[in-house]
mmCIF file with all atom_site columns, C-alpha atoms in Angstrom:
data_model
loop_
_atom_site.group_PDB
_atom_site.id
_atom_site.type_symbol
_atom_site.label_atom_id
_atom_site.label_alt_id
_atom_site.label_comp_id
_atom_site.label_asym_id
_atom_site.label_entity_id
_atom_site.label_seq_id
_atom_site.pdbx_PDB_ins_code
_atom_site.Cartn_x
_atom_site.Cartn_y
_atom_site.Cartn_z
_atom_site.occupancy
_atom_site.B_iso_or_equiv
_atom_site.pdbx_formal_charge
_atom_site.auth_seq_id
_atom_site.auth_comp_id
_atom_site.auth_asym_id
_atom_site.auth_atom_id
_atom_site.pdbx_PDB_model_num
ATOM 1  C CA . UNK A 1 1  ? 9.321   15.488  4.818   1.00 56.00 ? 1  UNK A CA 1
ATOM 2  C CA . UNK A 1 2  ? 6.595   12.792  6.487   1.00 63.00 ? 2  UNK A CA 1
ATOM 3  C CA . UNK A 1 3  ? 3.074   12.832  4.802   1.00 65.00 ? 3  UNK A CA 1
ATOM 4  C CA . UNK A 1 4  ? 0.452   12.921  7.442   1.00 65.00 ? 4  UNK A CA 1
ATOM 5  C CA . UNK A 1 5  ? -0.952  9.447   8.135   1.00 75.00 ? 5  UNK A CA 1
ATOM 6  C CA . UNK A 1 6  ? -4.346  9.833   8.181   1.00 87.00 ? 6  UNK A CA 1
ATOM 7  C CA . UNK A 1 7  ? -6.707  7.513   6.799   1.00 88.00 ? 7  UNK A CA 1
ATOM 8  C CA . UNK A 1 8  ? -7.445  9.911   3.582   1.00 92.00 ? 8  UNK A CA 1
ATOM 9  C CA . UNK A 1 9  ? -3.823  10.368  2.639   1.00 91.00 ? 9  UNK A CA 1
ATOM 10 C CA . UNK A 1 10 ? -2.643  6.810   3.386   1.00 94.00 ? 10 UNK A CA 1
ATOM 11 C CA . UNK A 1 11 ? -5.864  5.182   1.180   1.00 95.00 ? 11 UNK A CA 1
ATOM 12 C CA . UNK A 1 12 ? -4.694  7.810   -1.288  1.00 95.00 ? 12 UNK A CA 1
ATOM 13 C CA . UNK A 1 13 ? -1.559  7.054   -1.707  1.00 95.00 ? 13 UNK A CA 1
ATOM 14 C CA . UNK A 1 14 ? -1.726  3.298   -1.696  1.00 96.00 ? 14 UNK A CA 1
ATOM 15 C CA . UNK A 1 15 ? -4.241  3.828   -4.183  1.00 96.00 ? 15 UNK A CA 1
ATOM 16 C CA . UNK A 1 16 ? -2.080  5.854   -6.790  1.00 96.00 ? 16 UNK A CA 1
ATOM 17 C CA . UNK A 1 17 ? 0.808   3.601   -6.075  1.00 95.00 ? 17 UNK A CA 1
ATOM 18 C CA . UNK A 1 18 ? -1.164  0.476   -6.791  1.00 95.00 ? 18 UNK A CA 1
ATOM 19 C CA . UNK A 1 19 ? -2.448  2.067   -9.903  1.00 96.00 ? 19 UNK A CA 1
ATOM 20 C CA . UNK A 1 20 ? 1.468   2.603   -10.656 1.00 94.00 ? 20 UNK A CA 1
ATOM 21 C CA . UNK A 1 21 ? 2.012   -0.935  -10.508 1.00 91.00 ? 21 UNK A CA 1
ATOM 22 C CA . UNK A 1 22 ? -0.077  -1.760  -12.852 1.00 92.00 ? 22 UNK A CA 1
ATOM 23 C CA . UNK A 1 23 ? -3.552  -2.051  -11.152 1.00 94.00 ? 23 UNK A CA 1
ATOM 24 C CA . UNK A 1 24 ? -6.635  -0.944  -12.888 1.00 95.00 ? 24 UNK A CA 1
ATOM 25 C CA . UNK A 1 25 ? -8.460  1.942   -10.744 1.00 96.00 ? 25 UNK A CA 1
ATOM 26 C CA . UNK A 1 26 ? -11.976 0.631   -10.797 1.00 96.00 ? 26 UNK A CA 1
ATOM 27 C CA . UNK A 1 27 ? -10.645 -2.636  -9.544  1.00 96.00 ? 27 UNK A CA 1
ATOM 28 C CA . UNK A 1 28 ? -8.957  -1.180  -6.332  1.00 97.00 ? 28 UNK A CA 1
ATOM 29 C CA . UNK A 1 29 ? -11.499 -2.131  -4.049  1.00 97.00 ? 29 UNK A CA 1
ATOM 30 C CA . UNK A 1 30 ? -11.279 -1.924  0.318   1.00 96.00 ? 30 UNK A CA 1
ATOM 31 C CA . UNK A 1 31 ? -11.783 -6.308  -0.578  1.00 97.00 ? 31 UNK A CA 1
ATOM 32 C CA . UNK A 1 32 ? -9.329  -6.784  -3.347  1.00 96.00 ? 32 UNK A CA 1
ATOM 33 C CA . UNK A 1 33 ? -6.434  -8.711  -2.844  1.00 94.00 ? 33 UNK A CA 1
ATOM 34 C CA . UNK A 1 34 ? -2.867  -7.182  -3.685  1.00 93.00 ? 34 UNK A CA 1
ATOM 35 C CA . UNK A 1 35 ? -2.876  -10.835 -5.544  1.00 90.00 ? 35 UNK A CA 1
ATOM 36 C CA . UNK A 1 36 ? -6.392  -10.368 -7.479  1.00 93.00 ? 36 UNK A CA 1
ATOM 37 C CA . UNK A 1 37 ? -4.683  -6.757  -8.920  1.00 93.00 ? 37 UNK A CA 1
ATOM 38 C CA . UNK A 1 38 ? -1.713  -8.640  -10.398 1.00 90.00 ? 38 UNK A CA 1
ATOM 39 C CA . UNK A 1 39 ? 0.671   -6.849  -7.859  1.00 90.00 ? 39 UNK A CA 1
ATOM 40 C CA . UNK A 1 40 ? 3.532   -9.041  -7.889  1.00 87.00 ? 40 UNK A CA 1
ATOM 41 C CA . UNK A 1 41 ? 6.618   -9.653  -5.451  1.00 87.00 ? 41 UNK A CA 1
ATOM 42 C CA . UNK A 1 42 ? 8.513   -6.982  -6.951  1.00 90.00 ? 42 UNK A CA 1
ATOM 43 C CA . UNK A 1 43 ? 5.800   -4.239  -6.869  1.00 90.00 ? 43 UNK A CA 1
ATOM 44 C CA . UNK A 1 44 ? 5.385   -5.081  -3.046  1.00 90.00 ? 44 UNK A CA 1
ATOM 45 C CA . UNK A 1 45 ? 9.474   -4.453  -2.696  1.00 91.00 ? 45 UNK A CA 1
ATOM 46 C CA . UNK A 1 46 ? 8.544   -1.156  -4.663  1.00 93.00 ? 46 UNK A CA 1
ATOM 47 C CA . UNK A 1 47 ? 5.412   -0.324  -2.208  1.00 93.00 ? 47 UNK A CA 1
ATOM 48 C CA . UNK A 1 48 ? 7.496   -0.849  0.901   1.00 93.00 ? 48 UNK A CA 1
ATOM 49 C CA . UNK A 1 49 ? 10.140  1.712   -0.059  1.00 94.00 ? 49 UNK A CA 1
ATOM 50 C CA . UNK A 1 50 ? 7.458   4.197   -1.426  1.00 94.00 ? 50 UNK A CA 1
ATOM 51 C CA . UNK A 1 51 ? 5.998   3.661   2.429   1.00 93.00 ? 51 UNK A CA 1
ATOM 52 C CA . UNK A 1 52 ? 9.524   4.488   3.395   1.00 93.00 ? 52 UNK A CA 1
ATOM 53 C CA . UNK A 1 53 ? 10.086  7.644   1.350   1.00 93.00 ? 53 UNK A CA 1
ATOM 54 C CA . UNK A 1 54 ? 6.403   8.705   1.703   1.00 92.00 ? 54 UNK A CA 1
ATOM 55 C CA . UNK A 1 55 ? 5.952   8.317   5.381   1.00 91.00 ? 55 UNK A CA 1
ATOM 56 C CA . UNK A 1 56 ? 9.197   7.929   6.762   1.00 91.00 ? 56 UNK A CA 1
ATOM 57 C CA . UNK A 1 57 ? 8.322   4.509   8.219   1.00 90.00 ? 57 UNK A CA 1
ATOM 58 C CA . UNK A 1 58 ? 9.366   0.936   7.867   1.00 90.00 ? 58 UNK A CA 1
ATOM 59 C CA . UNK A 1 59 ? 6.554   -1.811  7.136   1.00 90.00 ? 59 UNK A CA 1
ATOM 60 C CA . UNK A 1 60 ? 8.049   -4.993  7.271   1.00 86.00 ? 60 UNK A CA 1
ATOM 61 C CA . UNK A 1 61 ? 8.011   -6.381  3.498   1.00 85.00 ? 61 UNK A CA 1
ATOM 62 C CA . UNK A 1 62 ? 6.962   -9.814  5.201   1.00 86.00 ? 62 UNK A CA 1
ATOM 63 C CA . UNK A 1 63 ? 3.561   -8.317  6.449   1.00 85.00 ? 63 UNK A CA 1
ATOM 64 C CA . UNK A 1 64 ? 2.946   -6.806  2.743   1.00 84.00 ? 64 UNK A CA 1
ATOM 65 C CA . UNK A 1 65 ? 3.465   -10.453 0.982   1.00 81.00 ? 65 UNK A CA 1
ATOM 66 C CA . UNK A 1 66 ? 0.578   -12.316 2.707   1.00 79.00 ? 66 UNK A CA 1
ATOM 67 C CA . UNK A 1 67 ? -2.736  -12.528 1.034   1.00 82.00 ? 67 UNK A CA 1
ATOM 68 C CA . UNK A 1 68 ? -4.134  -8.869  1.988   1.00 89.00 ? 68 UNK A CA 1
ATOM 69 C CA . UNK A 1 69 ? -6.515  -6.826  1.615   1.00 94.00 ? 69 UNK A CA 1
ATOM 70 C CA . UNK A 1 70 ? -6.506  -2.989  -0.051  1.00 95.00 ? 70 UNK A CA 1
ATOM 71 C CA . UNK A 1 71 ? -7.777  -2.253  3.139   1.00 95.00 ? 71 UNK A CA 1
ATOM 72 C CA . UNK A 1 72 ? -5.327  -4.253  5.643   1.00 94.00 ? 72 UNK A CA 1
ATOM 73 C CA . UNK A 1 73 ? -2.572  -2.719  3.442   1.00 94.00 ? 73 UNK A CA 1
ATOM 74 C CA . UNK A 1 74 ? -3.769  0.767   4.370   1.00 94.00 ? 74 UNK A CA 1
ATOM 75 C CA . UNK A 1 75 ? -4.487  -0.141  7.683   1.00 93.00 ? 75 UNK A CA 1
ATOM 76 C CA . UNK A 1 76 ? -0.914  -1.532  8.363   1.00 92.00 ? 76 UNK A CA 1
ATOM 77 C CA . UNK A 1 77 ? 0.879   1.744   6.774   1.00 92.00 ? 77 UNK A CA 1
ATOM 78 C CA . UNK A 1 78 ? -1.534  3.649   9.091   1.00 91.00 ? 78 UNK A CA 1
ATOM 79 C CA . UNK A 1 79 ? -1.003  2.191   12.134  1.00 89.00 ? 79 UNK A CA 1
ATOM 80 C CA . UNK A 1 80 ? 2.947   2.144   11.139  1.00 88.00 ? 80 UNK A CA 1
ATOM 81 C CA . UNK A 1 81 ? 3.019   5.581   10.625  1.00 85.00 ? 81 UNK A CA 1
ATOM 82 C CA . UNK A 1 82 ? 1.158   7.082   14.118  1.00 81.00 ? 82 UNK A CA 1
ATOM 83 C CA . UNK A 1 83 ? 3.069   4.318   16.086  1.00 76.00 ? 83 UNK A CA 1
#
């Protein structure tokens, strides 16, 4: 079953699941860069199905492997999920 997608629970999650792939917690910052937190191309192949499973929602893997933000990466799961 869906996870709600508010703000709260989507920050959340990408939070836990960046700290899964490897990222320290006190570095996950609205600013840092998936890049800056060592996520590499894999771990952003693993972060769109966890979007998938999580939220039942597709994010295209293309918009996850530009240079963004924490917060752009929440904000694009977000707006993916009350589309």
């Amino acid at each position: 079953m869906p996870q709600p997608a508010d703000l709260a629970s989507v920050r959340a999650f990408v939070e836990r699941e960046l700290v899964d792939f490897g990222a320290e917690p006190d570095a996950i910052t609205d600013q840092a860069r998936l890049e800056e937190l060592e996520i590499d191309s894999l771990g952003v192949v693993e972060l769109t199905a966890s979007v998938k499973r999580e939220f039942a929602v597709d994010v295209p893997l293309e918009a996850l492997t530009k240079d963004l933000t924490v917060a752009a990466v929440v904000a694009l799961i977000q707006d993916a999920a009350t589309a």
